[in-house]
CSV table of C-alpha atoms in Angstrom, one decimal:
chain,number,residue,atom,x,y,z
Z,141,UNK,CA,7.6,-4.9,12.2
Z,142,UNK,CA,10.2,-2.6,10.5
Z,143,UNK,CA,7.5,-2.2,7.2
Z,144,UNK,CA,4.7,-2.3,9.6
Z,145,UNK,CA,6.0,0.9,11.7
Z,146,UNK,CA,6.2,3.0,8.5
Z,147,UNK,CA,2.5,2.2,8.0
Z,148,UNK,CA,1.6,3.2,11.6
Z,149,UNK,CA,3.8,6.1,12.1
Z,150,UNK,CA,2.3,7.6,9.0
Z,151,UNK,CA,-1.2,6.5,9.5
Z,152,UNK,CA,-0.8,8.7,13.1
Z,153,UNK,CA,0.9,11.9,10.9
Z,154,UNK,CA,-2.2,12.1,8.9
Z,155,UNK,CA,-4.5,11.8,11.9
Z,156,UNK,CA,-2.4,14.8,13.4
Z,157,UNK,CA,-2.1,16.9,10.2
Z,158,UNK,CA,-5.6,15.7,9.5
Z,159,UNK,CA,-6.8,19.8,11.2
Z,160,UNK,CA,-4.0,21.5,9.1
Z,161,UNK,CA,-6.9,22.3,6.2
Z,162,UNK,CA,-9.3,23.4,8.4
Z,163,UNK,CA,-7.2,25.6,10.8
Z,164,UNK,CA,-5.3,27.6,7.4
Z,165,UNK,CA,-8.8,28.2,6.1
Z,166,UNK,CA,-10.5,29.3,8.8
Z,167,UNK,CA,-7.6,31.8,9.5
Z,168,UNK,CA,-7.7,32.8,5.7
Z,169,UNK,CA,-11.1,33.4,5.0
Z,170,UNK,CA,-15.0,33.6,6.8
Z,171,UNK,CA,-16.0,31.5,3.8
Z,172,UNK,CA,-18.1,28.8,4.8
Z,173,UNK,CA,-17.8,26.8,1.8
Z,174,UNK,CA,-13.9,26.5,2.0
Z,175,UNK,CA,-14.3,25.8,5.5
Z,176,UNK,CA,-16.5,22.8,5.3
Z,177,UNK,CA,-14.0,21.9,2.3
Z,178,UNK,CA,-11.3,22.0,5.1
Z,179,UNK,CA,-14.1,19.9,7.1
Z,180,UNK,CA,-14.5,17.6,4.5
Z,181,UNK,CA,-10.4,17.1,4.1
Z,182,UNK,CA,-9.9,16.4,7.9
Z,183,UNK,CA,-12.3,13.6,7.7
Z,184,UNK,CA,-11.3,12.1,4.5
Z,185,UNK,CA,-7.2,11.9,6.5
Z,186,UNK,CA,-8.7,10.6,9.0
Z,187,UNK,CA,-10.9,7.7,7.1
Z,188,UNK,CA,-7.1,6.9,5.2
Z,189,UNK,CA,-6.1,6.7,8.8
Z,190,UNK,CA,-8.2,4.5,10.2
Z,191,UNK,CA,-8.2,1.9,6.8
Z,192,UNK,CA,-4.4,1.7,7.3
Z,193,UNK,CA,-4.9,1.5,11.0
Z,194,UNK,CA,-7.1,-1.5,10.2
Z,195,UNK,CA,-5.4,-3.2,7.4
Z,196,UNK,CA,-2.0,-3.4,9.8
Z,197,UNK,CA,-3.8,-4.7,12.6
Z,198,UNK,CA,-5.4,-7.6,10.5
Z,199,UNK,CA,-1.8,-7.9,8.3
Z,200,UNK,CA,-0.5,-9.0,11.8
Z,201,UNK,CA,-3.0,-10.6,13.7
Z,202,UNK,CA,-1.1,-13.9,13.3
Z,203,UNK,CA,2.0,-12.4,15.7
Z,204,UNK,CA,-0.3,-10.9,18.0
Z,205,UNK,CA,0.4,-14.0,20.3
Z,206,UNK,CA,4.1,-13.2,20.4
Z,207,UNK,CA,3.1,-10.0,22.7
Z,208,UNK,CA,0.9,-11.3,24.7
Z,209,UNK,CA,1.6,-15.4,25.6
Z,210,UNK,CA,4.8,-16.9,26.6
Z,211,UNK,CA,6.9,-18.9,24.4
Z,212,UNK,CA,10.3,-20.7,24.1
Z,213,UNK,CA,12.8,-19.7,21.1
Z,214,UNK,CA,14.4,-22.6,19.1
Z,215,UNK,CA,18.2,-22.7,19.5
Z,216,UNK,CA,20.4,-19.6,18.9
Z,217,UNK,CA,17.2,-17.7,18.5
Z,218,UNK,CA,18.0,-15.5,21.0
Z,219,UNK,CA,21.3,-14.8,20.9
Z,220,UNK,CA,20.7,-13.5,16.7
Z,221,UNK,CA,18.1,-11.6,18.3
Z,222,UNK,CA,20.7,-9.7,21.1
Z,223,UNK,CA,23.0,-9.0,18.2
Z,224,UNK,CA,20.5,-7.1,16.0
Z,225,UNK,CA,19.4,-5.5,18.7
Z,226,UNK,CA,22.3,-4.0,19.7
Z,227,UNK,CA,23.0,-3.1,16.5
Z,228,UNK,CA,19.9,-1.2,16.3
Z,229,UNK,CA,20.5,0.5,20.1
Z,230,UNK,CA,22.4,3.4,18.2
Z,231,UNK,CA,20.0,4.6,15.6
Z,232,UNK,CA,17.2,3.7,18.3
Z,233,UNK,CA,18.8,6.5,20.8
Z,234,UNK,CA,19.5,8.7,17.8
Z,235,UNK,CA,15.6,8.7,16.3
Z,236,UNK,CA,14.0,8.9,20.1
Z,237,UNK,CA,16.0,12.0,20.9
Z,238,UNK,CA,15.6,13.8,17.2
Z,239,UNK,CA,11.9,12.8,17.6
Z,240,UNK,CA,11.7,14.4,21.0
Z,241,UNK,CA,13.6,17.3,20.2
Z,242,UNK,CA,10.6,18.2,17.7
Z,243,UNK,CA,8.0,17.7,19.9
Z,244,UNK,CA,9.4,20.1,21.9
Z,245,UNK,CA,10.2,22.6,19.1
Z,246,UNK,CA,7.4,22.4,17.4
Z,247,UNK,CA,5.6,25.0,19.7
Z,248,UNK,CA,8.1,27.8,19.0
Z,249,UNK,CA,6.2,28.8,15.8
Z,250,UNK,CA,2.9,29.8,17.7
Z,251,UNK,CA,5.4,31.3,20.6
Z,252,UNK,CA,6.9,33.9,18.1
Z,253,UNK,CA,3.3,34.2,16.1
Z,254,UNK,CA,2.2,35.5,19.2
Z,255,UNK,CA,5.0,37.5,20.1
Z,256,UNK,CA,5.0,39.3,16.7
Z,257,UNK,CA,1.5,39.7,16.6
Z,258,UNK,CA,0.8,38.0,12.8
Z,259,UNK,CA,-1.8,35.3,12.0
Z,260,UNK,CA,-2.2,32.9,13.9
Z,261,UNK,CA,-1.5,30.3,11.3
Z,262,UNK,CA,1.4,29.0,12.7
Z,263,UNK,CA,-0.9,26.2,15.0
Z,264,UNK,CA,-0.6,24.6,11.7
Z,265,UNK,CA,3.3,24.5,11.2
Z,266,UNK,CA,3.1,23.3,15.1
Z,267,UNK,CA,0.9,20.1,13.7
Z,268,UNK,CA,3.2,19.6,11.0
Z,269,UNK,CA,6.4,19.6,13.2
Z,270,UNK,CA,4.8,17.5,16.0
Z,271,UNK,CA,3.2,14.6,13.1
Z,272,UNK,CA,7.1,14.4,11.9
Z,273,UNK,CA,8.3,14.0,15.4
Z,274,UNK,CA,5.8,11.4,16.3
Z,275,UNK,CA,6.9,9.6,13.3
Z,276,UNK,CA,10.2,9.3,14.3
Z,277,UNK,CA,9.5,8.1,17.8
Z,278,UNK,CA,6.7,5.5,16.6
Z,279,UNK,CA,9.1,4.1,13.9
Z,280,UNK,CA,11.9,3.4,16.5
Z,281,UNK,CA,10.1,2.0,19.3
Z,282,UNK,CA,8.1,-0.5,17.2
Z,283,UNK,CA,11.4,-1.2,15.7
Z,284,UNK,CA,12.8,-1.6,19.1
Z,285,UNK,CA,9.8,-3.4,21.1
Z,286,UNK,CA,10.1,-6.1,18.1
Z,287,UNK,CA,13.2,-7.2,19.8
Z,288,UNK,CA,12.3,-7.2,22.7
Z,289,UNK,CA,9.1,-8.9,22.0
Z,290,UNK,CA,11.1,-12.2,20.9
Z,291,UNK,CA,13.3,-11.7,23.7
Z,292,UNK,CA,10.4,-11.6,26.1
Z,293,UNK,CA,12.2,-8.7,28.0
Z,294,UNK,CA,11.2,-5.2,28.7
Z,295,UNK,CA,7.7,-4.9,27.9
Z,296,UNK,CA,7.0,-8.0,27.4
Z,297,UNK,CA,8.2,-10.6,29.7
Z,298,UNK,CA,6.0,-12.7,31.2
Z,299,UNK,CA,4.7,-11.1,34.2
Z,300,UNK,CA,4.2,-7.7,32.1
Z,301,UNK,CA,2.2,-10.2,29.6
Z,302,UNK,CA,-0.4,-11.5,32.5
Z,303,UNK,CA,-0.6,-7.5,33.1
Z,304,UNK,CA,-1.4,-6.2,29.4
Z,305,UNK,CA,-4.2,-8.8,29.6
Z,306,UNK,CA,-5.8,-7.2,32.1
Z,307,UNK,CA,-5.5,-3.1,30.9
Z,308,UNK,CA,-5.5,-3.8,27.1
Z,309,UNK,CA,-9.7,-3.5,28.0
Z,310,UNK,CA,-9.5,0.0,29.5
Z,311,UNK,CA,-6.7,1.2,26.8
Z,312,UNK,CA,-8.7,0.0,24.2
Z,313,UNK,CA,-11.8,2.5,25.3
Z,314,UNK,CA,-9.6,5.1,25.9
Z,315,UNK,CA,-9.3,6.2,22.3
Z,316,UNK,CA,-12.8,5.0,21.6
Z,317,UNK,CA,-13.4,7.8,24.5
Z,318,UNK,CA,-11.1,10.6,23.2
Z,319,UNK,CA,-12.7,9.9,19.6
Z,320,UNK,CA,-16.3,10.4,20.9
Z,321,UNK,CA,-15.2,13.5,22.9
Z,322,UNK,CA,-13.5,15.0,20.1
Z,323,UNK,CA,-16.4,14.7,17.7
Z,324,UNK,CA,-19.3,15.4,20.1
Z,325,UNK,CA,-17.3,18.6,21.5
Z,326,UNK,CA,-16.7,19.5,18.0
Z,327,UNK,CA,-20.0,19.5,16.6
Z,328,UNK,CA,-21.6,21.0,19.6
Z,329,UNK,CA,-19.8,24.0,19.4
Z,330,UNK,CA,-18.5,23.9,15.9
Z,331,UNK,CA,-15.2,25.8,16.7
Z,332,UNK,CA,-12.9,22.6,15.0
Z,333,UNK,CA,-9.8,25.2,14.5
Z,334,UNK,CA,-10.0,24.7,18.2
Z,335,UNK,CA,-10.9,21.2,19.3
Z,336,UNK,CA,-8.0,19.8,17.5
Z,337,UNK,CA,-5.9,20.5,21.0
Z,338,UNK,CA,-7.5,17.8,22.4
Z,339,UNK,CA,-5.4,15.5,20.0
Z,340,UNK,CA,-1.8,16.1,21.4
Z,341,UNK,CA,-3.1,16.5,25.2
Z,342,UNK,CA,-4.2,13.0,24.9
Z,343,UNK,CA,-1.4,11.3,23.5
Z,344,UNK,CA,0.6,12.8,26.1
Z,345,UNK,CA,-2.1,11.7,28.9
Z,346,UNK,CA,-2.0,8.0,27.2
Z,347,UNK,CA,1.8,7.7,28.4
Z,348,UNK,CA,0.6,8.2,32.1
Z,349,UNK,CA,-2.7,5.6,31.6
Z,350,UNK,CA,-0.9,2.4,31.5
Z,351,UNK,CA,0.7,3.1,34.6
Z,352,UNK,CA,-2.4,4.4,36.4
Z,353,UNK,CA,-4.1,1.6,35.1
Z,354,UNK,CA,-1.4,-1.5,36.6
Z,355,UNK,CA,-1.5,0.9,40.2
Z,356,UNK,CA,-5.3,0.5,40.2
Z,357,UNK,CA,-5.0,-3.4,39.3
């Protein structure tokens, strides 16, 4: 899980950084050759994304079952498990809170962009501050949920188990519905240095769908 969060942490960077081309060039020039080059690099991030989306989730397929059935550790299992864990509980608080802290931060580039009255170019820095942030937060709470995972706590003990069956479904679609959004929006109005926003407004909406989802079931 530790390697495996690198590859997912970065794999989401470059599906948020994946506008960065686009919005500096469309602020830079009216050209539309270098914008549909910006185009082109969006969706070419985006494709590396996705493979190294894919290639993790088959790399792991075989401890898929850990987070979603029940099971019984051998003998002392457990208790190595506790100990790592709370070795890990320090650098765990430490990377949520840095990764946090740049989320939050990240918007004060196009704050005093429009306070000075420059180009707007800073939308990109914002990107670039949020995909590190992000990175941080994914890194530590795969890290974390891996423990918990064997421990069969938090997340994942077994009555939140018989639950995840039952919203995985409508999580699932969710991106599958953001995705189709974002592209039909996109091309139907062609104004990408815009529809990017719909990127970080629905990965903070996906923290509030698991629990709408469980008050529904």
């Amino acid at each position: 899980k530790s390697k495996g969060s690198r590859i997912v942490a970065n794999a989401t960077s470059l599906c948020i950084l994946s506008p960065v081309p686009l919005i500096v060039l469309g602020k830079m020039t009216e050209d539309h050759t270098l914008v549909g080059f910006g185009l082109v690099f969006l969706l070419i991030l985006v494709a590396i994304a996705v493979y190294l989306f894919v290639n993790y989730g088959l790399h792991e397929s075989h401890m898929q079952h850990l987070e979603k059935e029940c099971f019984e550790t051998e003998y002392g299992v457990s208790g190595m498990v506790r100990e790592r864990r709370e070795q890990y509980e320090s650098t765990f608080t430490r990377n949520i809170a840095i990764g946090v802290v740049l989320c939050i931060l990240s918007v004060i580039p196009t704050i005093m962009a429009g306070v000075m009255e420059v180009e707007d170019y800073m939308s990109g820095l914002l990107l670039i501050i949020v995909s590190i942030g992000v990175n941080i937060l994914i890194r530590a709470d795969m890290i974390k949920s891996s423990y918990d995972t064997l421990l069969q706590e938090g997340e994942y003990t077994k009555e939140e188990k018989h639950l995840k069956k039952k919203t995985d479904a409508f999580l699932g679609a969710y991106w599958r519905l953001v995705v189709a959004i974002y592209l039909g929006w996109s091309f139907w109005t062609n104004n990408w240095e815009f529809t990017w926003i719909i990127w970080p407004v629905a990965g903070v909406l996906y923290a509030a769908v698991p629990g709408i989802v469980k008050m529904i079931i």
